[in-house]
mmCIF file of C-alpha atoms in Angstrom:
data_model
loop_
_atom_site.group_PDB
_atom_site.id
_atom_site.type_symbol
_atom_site.label_atom_id
_atom_site.label_comp_id
_atom_site.label_asym_id
_atom_site.label_seq_id
_atom_site.Cartn_x
_atom_site.Cartn_y
_atom_site.Cartn_z
ATOM 1 C CA MET A 16 0.000 0.000 0.000
ATOM 2 C CA GLN A 17 2.979 2.333 0.501
ATOM 3 C CA HIS A 18 3.515 2.661 -3.248
ATOM 4 C CA ILE A 19 -0.104 3.759 -3.658
ATOM 5 C CA LYS A 20 0.259 6.380 -0.930
ATOM 6 C CA GLU A 21 3.396 7.660 -2.654
ATOM 7 C CA LYS A 22 1.533 7.816 -5.968
ATOM 8 C CA MET A 23 -1.168 9.911 -4.315
ATOM 9 C CA GLY A 24 1.566 12.314 -3.258
ATOM 10 C CA VAL A 25 2.695 12.517 -6.879
ATOM 11 C CA PHE A 26 -0.876 13.232 -7.994
ATOM 12 C CA GLN A 27 -1.259 15.940 -5.346
ATOM 13 C CA GLU A 28 1.963 17.610 -6.451
ATOM 14 C CA ARG A 29 0.961 17.420 -10.115
ATOM 15 C CA SER A 30 -2.356 19.099 -9.444
ATOM 16 C CA ALA A 31 -0.736 21.772 -7.265
ATOM 17 C CA GLN A 32 1.804 22.621 -9.967
ATOM 18 C CA ALA A 33 -0.834 22.635 -12.691
ATOM 19 C CA LEU A 34 -3.084 24.918 -10.643
ATOM 20 C CA ASP A 35 -0.195 27.278 -9.959
ATOM 21 C CA GLN A 36 0.399 27.584 -13.712
ATOM 22 C CA ILE A 37 -3.286 28.076 -14.524
ATOM 23 C CA LEU A 38 -4.033 30.770 -11.950
ATOM 24 C CA PRO A 39 -3.374 34.398 -12.924
ATOM 25 C CA SER A 40 -0.282 36.035 -11.439
ATOM 26 C CA ILE A 41 -0.734 38.611 -8.681
ATOM 27 C CA GLU A 42 1.339 40.902 -10.902
ATOM 28 C CA ILE A 43 -1.612 41.131 -13.304
ATOM 29 C CA LEU A 44 -4.501 43.536 -12.723
ATOM 30 C CA PRO A 45 -6.707 43.265 -10.728
ATOM 31 C CA ASN A 46 -3.880 42.385 -8.339
ATOM 32 C CA ARG A 47 -5.923 42.040 -5.155
ATOM 33 C CA LEU A 48 -8.468 39.724 -6.761
ATOM 34 C CA HIS A 49 -5.716 37.549 -8.201
ATOM 35 C CA GLU A 50 -3.980 37.470 -4.826
ATOM 36 C CA ALA A 51 -7.221 36.306 -3.218
ATOM 37 C CA ILE A 52 -7.764 33.679 -5.918
ATOM 38 C CA ARG A 53 -4.323 32.203 -5.343
ATOM 39 C CA TYR A 54 -4.823 32.364 -1.573
ATOM 40 C CA ALA A 55 -8.031 30.351 -1.823
ATOM 41 C CA VAL A 56 -6.816 27.713 -4.276
ATOM 42 C CA LEU A 57 -3.208 27.116 -3.266
ATOM 43 C CA GLY A 58 -3.777 26.664 0.457
ATOM 44 C CA LYS A 59 -3.508 23.311 2.182
ATOM 45 C CA GLY A 60 -6.156 20.793 1.237
ATOM 46 C CA LYS A 61 -6.684 17.067 0.776
ATOM 47 C CA LYS A 62 -7.166 17.462 -2.993
ATOM 48 C CA ILE A 63 -9.528 14.468 -2.894
ATOM 49 C CA ARG A 64 -11.326 15.447 -6.089
ATOM 50 C CA PRO A 65 -8.189 15.778 -8.245
ATOM 51 C CA LEU A 66 -6.982 12.477 -6.775
ATOM 52 C CA LEU A 67 -10.228 10.858 -7.882
ATOM 53 C CA VAL A 68 -9.730 12.213 -11.410
ATOM 54 C CA TYR A 69 -6.197 10.814 -11.650
ATOM 55 C CA SER A 70 -7.157 7.508 -10.033
ATOM 56 C CA ALA A 71 -10.139 6.944 -12.322
ATOM 57 C CA GLY A 72 -8.054 7.770 -15.383
ATOM 58 C CA ALA A 73 -5.341 5.395 -14.184
ATOM 59 C CA ILE A 74 -7.761 2.469 -14.489
ATOM 60 C CA PHE A 75 -7.454 2.756 -18.262
ATOM 61 C CA GLY A 76 -3.920 4.138 -18.492
ATOM 62 C CA ALA A 77 -4.979 7.692 -19.370
ATOM 63 C CA PRO A 78 -1.883 9.946 -19.377
ATOM 64 C CA ASP A 79 -1.429 12.183 -16.342
ATOM 65 C CA GLU A 80 -0.731 15.101 -18.703
ATOM 66 C CA ILE A 81 -4.314 14.858 -19.961
ATOM 67 C CA LEU A 82 -5.793 14.228 -16.517
ATOM 68 C CA ASP A 83 -4.173 17.426 -15.202
ATOM 69 C CA THR A 84 -6.866 19.481 -16.944
ATOM 70 C CA PRO A 85 -10.032 17.934 -15.443
ATOM 71 C CA ALA A 86 -8.217 17.553 -12.108
ATOM 72 C CA CYS A 87 -7.646 21.309 -12.034
ATOM 73 C CA ALA A 88 -11.147 22.102 -13.277
ATOM 74 C CA VAL A 89 -12.858 20.128 -10.536
ATOM 75 C CA GLU A 90 -10.616 21.588 -7.826
ATOM 76 C CA LEU A 91 -11.392 25.102 -9.051
ATOM 77 C CA ILE A 92 -15.112 24.370 -8.773
ATOM 78 C CA HIS A 93 -14.657 22.835 -5.330
ATOM 79 C CA THR A 94 -12.669 25.822 -4.072
ATOM 80 C CA TYR A 95 -15.220 28.266 -5.474
ATOM 81 C CA SER A 96 -17.909 26.415 -3.527
ATOM 82 C CA LEU A 97 -15.896 26.601 -0.301
ATOM 83 C CA VAL A 98 -15.266 30.330 -0.673
ATOM 84 C CA HIS A 99 -18.973 31.009 -1.190
ATOM 85 C CA ASP A 100 -20.143 28.519 1.462
ATOM 86 C CA ASP A 101 -17.961 30.240 4.066
ATOM 87 C CA LEU A 102 -19.608 33.643 3.517
ATOM 88 C CA PRO A 103 -21.727 35.194 6.316
ATOM 89 C CA SER A 104 -24.856 34.777 4.191
ATOM 90 C CA MET A 105 -24.231 31.021 3.985
ATOM 91 C CA ASP A 106 -22.338 29.042 6.651
ATOM 92 C CA ASN A 107 -20.546 32.082 8.138
ATOM 93 C CA ASP A 108 -17.245 30.313 8.830
ATOM 94 C CA ASP A 109 -14.007 32.066 9.769
ATOM 95 C CA LEU A 110 -11.535 29.192 9.335
ATOM 96 C CA ARG A 111 -10.793 27.021 6.308
ATOM 97 C CA ARG A 112 -7.817 24.728 5.671
ATOM 98 C CA GLY A 113 -6.178 25.928 8.863
ATOM 99 C CA ARG A 114 -6.247 29.651 8.116
ATOM 100 C CA PRO A 115 -8.731 32.542 7.797
ATOM 101 C CA THR A 116 -11.444 32.084 5.190
ATOM 102 C CA CYS A 117 -11.211 34.164 2.037
ATOM 103 C CA HIS A 118 -13.731 36.792 3.126
ATOM 104 C CA LYS A 119 -11.940 37.161 6.470
ATOM 105 C CA MET A 120 -8.509 37.499 4.885
ATOM 106 C CA PHE A 121 -9.775 39.925 2.243
ATOM 107 C CA ASP A 122 -13.447 40.999 2.305
ATOM 108 C CA GLU A 123 -16.872 39.684 1.332
ATOM 109 C CA ALA A 124 -17.024 41.413 -2.040
ATOM 110 C CA THR A 125 -13.628 40.034 -3.009
ATOM 111 C CA ALA A 126 -14.639 36.548 -1.855
ATOM 112 C CA LEU A 127 -17.728 36.686 -4.060
ATOM 113 C CA LEU A 128 -15.596 37.661 -7.041
ATOM 114 C CA VAL A 129 -13.075 34.930 -6.222
ATOM 115 C CA GLY A 130 -15.822 32.310 -6.396
ATOM 116 C CA ASP A 131 -17.229 33.757 -9.605
ATOM 117 C CA SER A 132 -13.775 33.820 -11.189
ATOM 118 C CA LEU A 133 -12.899 30.273 -10.166
ATOM 119 C CA GLN A 134 -16.135 28.901 -11.568
ATOM 120 C CA THR A 135 -15.608 30.490 -14.972
ATOM 121 C CA LEU A 136 -11.911 29.569 -14.996
ATOM 122 C CA ALA A 137 -12.812 25.912 -14.439
ATOM 123 C CA PHE A 138 -14.817 25.811 -17.656
ATOM 124 C CA GLN A 139 -12.243 27.865 -19.537
ATOM 125 C CA VAL A 140 -9.658 25.237 -18.604
ATOM 126 C CA LEU A 141 -11.906 22.311 -19.510
ATOM 127 C CA ALA A 142 -12.921 23.868 -22.849
ATOM 128 C CA ASN A 143 -9.334 24.434 -23.971
ATOM 129 C CA PRO A 144 -9.032 23.091 -27.550
ATOM 130 C CA SER A 145 -5.593 21.679 -26.737
ATOM 131 C CA LEU A 146 -7.098 19.066 -24.392
ATOM 132 C CA ALA A 147 -6.138 15.778 -26.034
ATOM 133 C CA VAL A 148 -9.426 13.897 -25.778
ATOM 134 C CA PRO A 149 -12.062 13.220 -28.459
ATOM 135 C CA SER A 150 -14.169 16.338 -29.016
ATOM 136 C CA ASP A 151 -17.411 14.574 -28.076
ATOM 137 C CA HIS A 152 -15.792 13.456 -24.826
ATOM 138 C CA GLN A 153 -14.691 17.006 -24.079
ATOM 139 C CA ILE A 154 -18.216 18.324 -24.594
ATOM 140 C CA ARG A 155 -19.577 15.583 -22.343
ATOM 141 C CA MET A 156 -17.014 16.510 -19.666
ATOM 142 C CA ILE A 157 -18.066 20.165 -19.763
ATOM 143 C CA GLU A 158 -21.721 19.168 -19.498
ATOM 144 C CA LEU A 159 -20.963 16.771 -16.651
ATOM 145 C CA LEU A 160 -19.167 19.393 -14.569
ATOM 146 C CA SER A 161 -21.867 21.974 -15.322
ATOM 147 C CA ILE A 162 -24.638 19.723 -14.022
ATOM 148 C CA ALA A 163 -22.624 18.697 -10.966
ATOM 149 C CA SER A 164 -21.990 22.346 -10.063
ATOM 150 C CA GLY A 165 -25.452 23.828 -10.568
ATOM 151 C CA SER A 166 -28.928 23.668 -9.073
ATOM 152 C CA LEU A 167 -29.218 19.955 -9.904
ATOM 153 C CA GLY A 168 -25.955 19.303 -8.078
ATOM 154 C CA MET A 169 -23.713 21.113 -5.630
ATOM 155 C CA ALA A 170 -25.486 24.499 -5.552
ATOM 156 C CA GLY A 171 -28.867 22.823 -5.209
ATOM 157 C CA GLY A 172 -27.574 20.705 -2.351
ATOM 158 C CA GLN A 173 -26.317 23.788 -0.542
ATOM 159 C CA ALA A 174 -29.711 25.457 -1.006
ATOM 160 C CA VAL A 175 -31.582 22.512 0.512
ATOM 161 C CA ASP A 176 -28.979 22.229 3.270
ATOM 162 C CA LEU A 177 -29.557 25.853 4.259
ATOM 163 C CA GLU A 178 -33.322 25.307 4.225
ATOM 164 C CA SER A 179 -32.948 22.269 6.500
ATOM 165 C CA VAL A 180 -31.253 24.000 9.434
ATOM 166 C CA GLY A 181 -33.165 23.242 12.625
ATOM 167 C CA LYS A 182 -35.368 20.640 10.964
ATOM 168 C CA GLN A 183 -35.655 16.912 11.659
ATOM 169 C CA LEU A 184 -35.016 15.054 8.400
ATOM 170 C CA THR A 185 -35.461 11.442 7.390
ATOM 171 C CA LEU A 186 -32.422 9.443 6.299
ATOM 172 C CA SER A 187 -33.657 9.606 2.705
ATOM 173 C CA GLU A 188 -33.927 13.402 2.846
ATOM 174 C CA LEU A 189 -30.458 13.736 4.358
ATOM 175 C CA GLU A 190 -28.971 11.467 1.691
ATOM 176 C CA THR A 191 -30.664 13.531 -1.020
ATOM 177 C CA ILE A 192 -29.006 16.695 0.297
ATOM 178 C CA HIS A 193 -25.556 15.171 0.368
ATOM 179 C CA THR A 194 -25.910 13.295 -2.907
ATOM 180 C CA LEU A 195 -26.220 16.789 -4.371
ATOM 181 C CA LYS A 196 -24.056 18.961 -2.131
ATOM 182 C CA THR A 197 -21.064 16.646 -1.701
ATOM 183 C CA GLY A 198 -21.691 13.645 -3.913
ATOM 184 C CA ALA A 199 -22.316 15.402 -7.224
ATOM 185 C CA LEU A 200 -18.798 16.797 -7.508
ATOM 186 C CA ILE A 201 -17.220 13.562 -6.281
ATOM 187 C CA ARG A 202 -19.155 11.632 -8.925
ATOM 188 C CA ALA A 203 -18.106 14.178 -11.539
ATOM 189 C CA SER A 204 -14.457 13.806 -10.494
ATOM 190 C CA VAL A 205 -14.495 10.053 -11.081
ATOM 191 C CA LEU A 206 -16.360 10.318 -14.382
ATOM 192 C CA LEU A 207 -14.162 13.144 -15.691
ATOM 193 C CA GLY A 208 -11.155 10.879 -15.264
ATOM 194 C CA ALA A 209 -12.946 8.043 -17.053
ATOM 195 C CA TRP A 210 -13.963 10.254 -19.988
ATOM 196 C CA CYS A 211 -10.271 10.895 -20.672
ATOM 197 C CA TYR A 212 -10.114 7.316 -21.965
ATOM 198 C CA PRO A 213 -11.128 7.368 -25.660
ATOM 199 C CA LYS A 214 -12.696 3.884 -25.518
ATOM 200 C CA ILE A 215 -14.709 4.264 -22.323
ATOM 201 C CA ASP A 216 -18.005 2.341 -22.473
ATOM 202 C CA THR A 217 -21.427 2.993 -20.975
ATOM 203 C CA SER A 218 -21.374 -0.049 -18.707
ATOM 204 C CA THR A 219 -18.093 0.952 -17.068
ATOM 205 C CA LEU A 220 -19.265 4.550 -16.674
ATOM 206 C CA GLU A 221 -22.372 3.321 -14.857
ATOM 207 C CA LYS A 222 -20.296 1.154 -12.514
ATOM 208 C CA LEU A 223 -17.971 4.058 -11.753
ATOM 209 C CA ASP A 224 -20.939 6.329 -11.136
ATOM 210 C CA GLN A 225 -22.396 3.844 -8.643
ATOM 211 C CA PHE A 226 -18.997 3.563 -6.957
ATOM 212 C CA ALA A 227 -18.721 7.349 -6.727
ATOM 213 C CA LEU A 228 -22.278 7.722 -5.418
ATOM 214 C CA ARG A 229 -21.387 5.526 -2.458
ATOM 215 C CA ILE A 230 -18.062 7.109 -1.619
ATOM 216 C CA GLY A 231 -19.653 10.548 -1.924
ATOM 217 C CA LEU A 232 -22.134 9.660 0.806
ATOM 218 C CA ALA A 233 -19.410 7.948 2.841
ATOM 219 C CA PHE A 234 -17.296 11.105 2.545
ATOM 220 C CA GLN A 235 -20.074 13.217 4.053
ATOM 221 C CA ILE A 236 -20.752 10.723 6.836
ATOM 222 C CA GLN A 237 -17.077 10.791 7.814
ATOM 223 C CA ASP A 238 -17.126 14.601 7.708
ATOM 224 C CA ASP A 239 -20.090 14.546 10.089
ATOM 225 C CA VAL A 240 -18.355 12.045 12.380
ATOM 226 C CA LEU A 241 -15.194 14.149 12.480
ATOM 227 C CA ASP A 242 -17.246 17.231 13.328
ATOM 228 C CA VAL A 243 -18.161 15.370 16.527
ATOM 229 C CA GLU A 244 -14.947 13.500 17.328
ATOM 230 C CA SER A 245 -12.053 15.566 15.979
ATOM 231 C CA ASP A 246 -10.702 19.016 16.881
ATOM 232 C CA THR A 247 -10.302 22.342 15.109
ATOM 233 C CA ASP A 248 -6.514 22.109 14.708
ATOM 234 C CA THR A 249 -6.744 18.700 13.024
ATOM 235 C CA LEU A 250 -9.706 19.593 10.819
ATOM 236 C CA GLY A 251 -8.427 23.015 9.793
ATOM 237 C CA LYS A 252 -11.969 24.341 10.266
ATOM 238 C CA PRO A 253 -14.202 24.887 13.312
ATOM 239 C CA GLN A 254 -14.986 21.587 15.040
ATOM 240 C CA GLY A 255 -18.578 21.188 16.190
ATOM 241 C CA SER A 256 -19.893 23.874 13.852
ATOM 242 C CA ASP A 257 -22.689 21.656 12.506
ATOM 243 C CA MET A 258 -24.045 21.101 16.009
ATOM 244 C CA VAL A 259 -23.814 24.808 16.858
ATOM 245 C CA LYS A 260 -25.724 25.695 13.681
ATOM 246 C CA ASP A 261 -28.286 22.920 14.300
ATOM 247 C CA LYS A 262 -27.592 21.339 10.918
ATOM 248 C CA PRO A 263 -28.955 17.867 10.142
ATOM 249 C CA THR A 264 -26.123 15.312 10.237
ATOM 250 C CA TYR A 265 -25.744 11.541 10.111
ATOM 251 C CA PRO A 266 -24.609 11.208 13.768
ATOM 252 C CA ALA A 267 -27.518 13.390 14.910
ATOM 253 C CA LEU A 268 -29.985 11.262 12.953
ATOM 254 C CA LEU A 269 -28.513 7.777 13.360
ATOM 255 C CA GLY A 270 -26.209 8.082 16.349
ATOM 256 C CA LEU A 271 -22.423 8.027 16.099
ATOM 257 C CA ASP A 272 -21.963 4.244 15.990
ATOM 258 C CA GLN A 273 -24.651 3.678 13.368
ATOM 259 C CA ALA A 274 -23.280 6.523 11.257
ATOM 260 C CA LYS A 275 -19.856 4.864 11.273
ATOM 261 C CA GLN A 276 -21.452 1.531 10.399
ATOM 262 C CA LYS A 277 -23.307 3.165 7.499
ATOM 263 C CA ALA A 278 -20.010 4.506 6.144
ATOM 264 C CA GLN A 279 -18.458 1.033 6.331
ATOM 265 C CA ILE A 280 -21.402 -0.484 4.457
ATOM 266 C CA LEU A 281 -21.055 2.115 1.707
ATOM 267 C CA LEU A 282 -17.307 1.454 1.541
ATOM 268 C CA HIS A 283 -17.896 -2.285 1.180
ATOM 269 C CA GLU A 284 -20.443 -1.740 -1.597
ATOM 270 C CA ALA A 285 -18.095 0.652 -3.395
ATOM 271 C CA THR A 286 -15.117 -1.708 -3.323
ATOM 272 C CA GLU A 287 -17.286 -4.603 -4.492
ATOM 273 C CA ILE A 288 -18.293 -2.537 -7.533
ATOM 274 C CA LEU A 289 -14.619 -1.915 -8.339
ATOM 275 C CA LYS A 290 -14.012 -5.668 -8.505
ATOM 276 C CA SER A 291 -16.258 -5.840 -11.578
ATOM 277 C CA ILE A 292 -14.196 -3.258 -13.505
ATOM 278 C CA ASP A 293 -11.259 -4.323 -15.658
ATOM 279 C CA GLY A 294 -8.124 -2.267 -15.168
ATOM 280 C CA THR A 295 -5.996 -0.745 -12.425
ATOM 281 C CA THR A 296 -8.585 0.017 -9.751
ATOM 282 C CA GLU A 297 -6.223 -0.096 -6.749
ATOM 283 C CA TYR A 298 -5.880 3.691 -6.599
ATOM 284 C CA LEU A 299 -9.631 4.226 -6.379
ATOM 285 C CA GLU A 300 -9.925 1.492 -3.767
ATOM 286 C CA TRP A 301 -7.195 3.112 -1.667
ATOM 287 C CA LEU A 302 -8.939 6.481 -1.916
ATOM 288 C CA ALA A 303 -12.281 4.984 -0.926
ATOM 289 C CA ARG A 304 -10.717 3.512 2.207
ATOM 290 C CA PHE A 305 -8.914 6.764 2.970
ATOM 291 C CA ILE A 306 -12.159 8.716 2.703
ATOM 292 C CA VAL A 307 -13.781 6.573 5.393
ATOM 293 C CA THR A 308 -10.763 6.277 7.732
ATOM 294 C CA ARG A 309 -9.262 9.804 7.504
ATOM 295 C CA ASN A 310 -9.034 11.985 10.606
ATOM 296 C CA TYR A 311 -9.250 15.365 8.839
#
């Protein structure tokens, strides 16, 4: 397993370098906006979504040089969502990735523009005509990320999440929120990597989507568990914030032990799906296990 962990480090470094090259220099006007953009994107982070892109592409031997593009695009979308979610009008958080949130370091107006800029940059990157994938695949990738980011995906999930504060939800309702808010972009990450393979087939895409659906939910369950069990220094964001804000969570609904058990069931189902896929699936399996066992 050590060689897989080392490979993940390589993927993280690749995505960090690619993002650094993509982002506008702070020497270019508007300097303050570009400084804030780089602050938001290049801070510490798990880079789970880029890792999923690289790991899914690795199943079929897709070149890392091609996977760099969707890996960056999905991380730009993810970071935009964090910047906006942290705003006072949303989750009102002051700490992200171990340092002040974008609107605290700069100001709310700048943070709004950072999110707007990152969203558009993600699609600019993904639409680049130099991306070496079949043109129909590239169009599908753009569509996929668009749906995952909008009202039928991440943004819609955040809207329902905000509406659910203080309410008692059913398990089905909670899963619907997080299938959109967290799961949509995780599913997109896996499928973007797969679409970089010219001969990808519908059956394999469906299996990967079902895998990603499960690890997306498992990711959120573990986030909820850590909000109860971990601490602010380890998480890099305020521990216990969900409880303070009276947000619906898996531990609150199921209890801590049952929430952990639910995550393990989803992990088992996800890894069983991988067994039916031909190719190098060990990276995705490692990531799935990391998602459920991580402490930050």
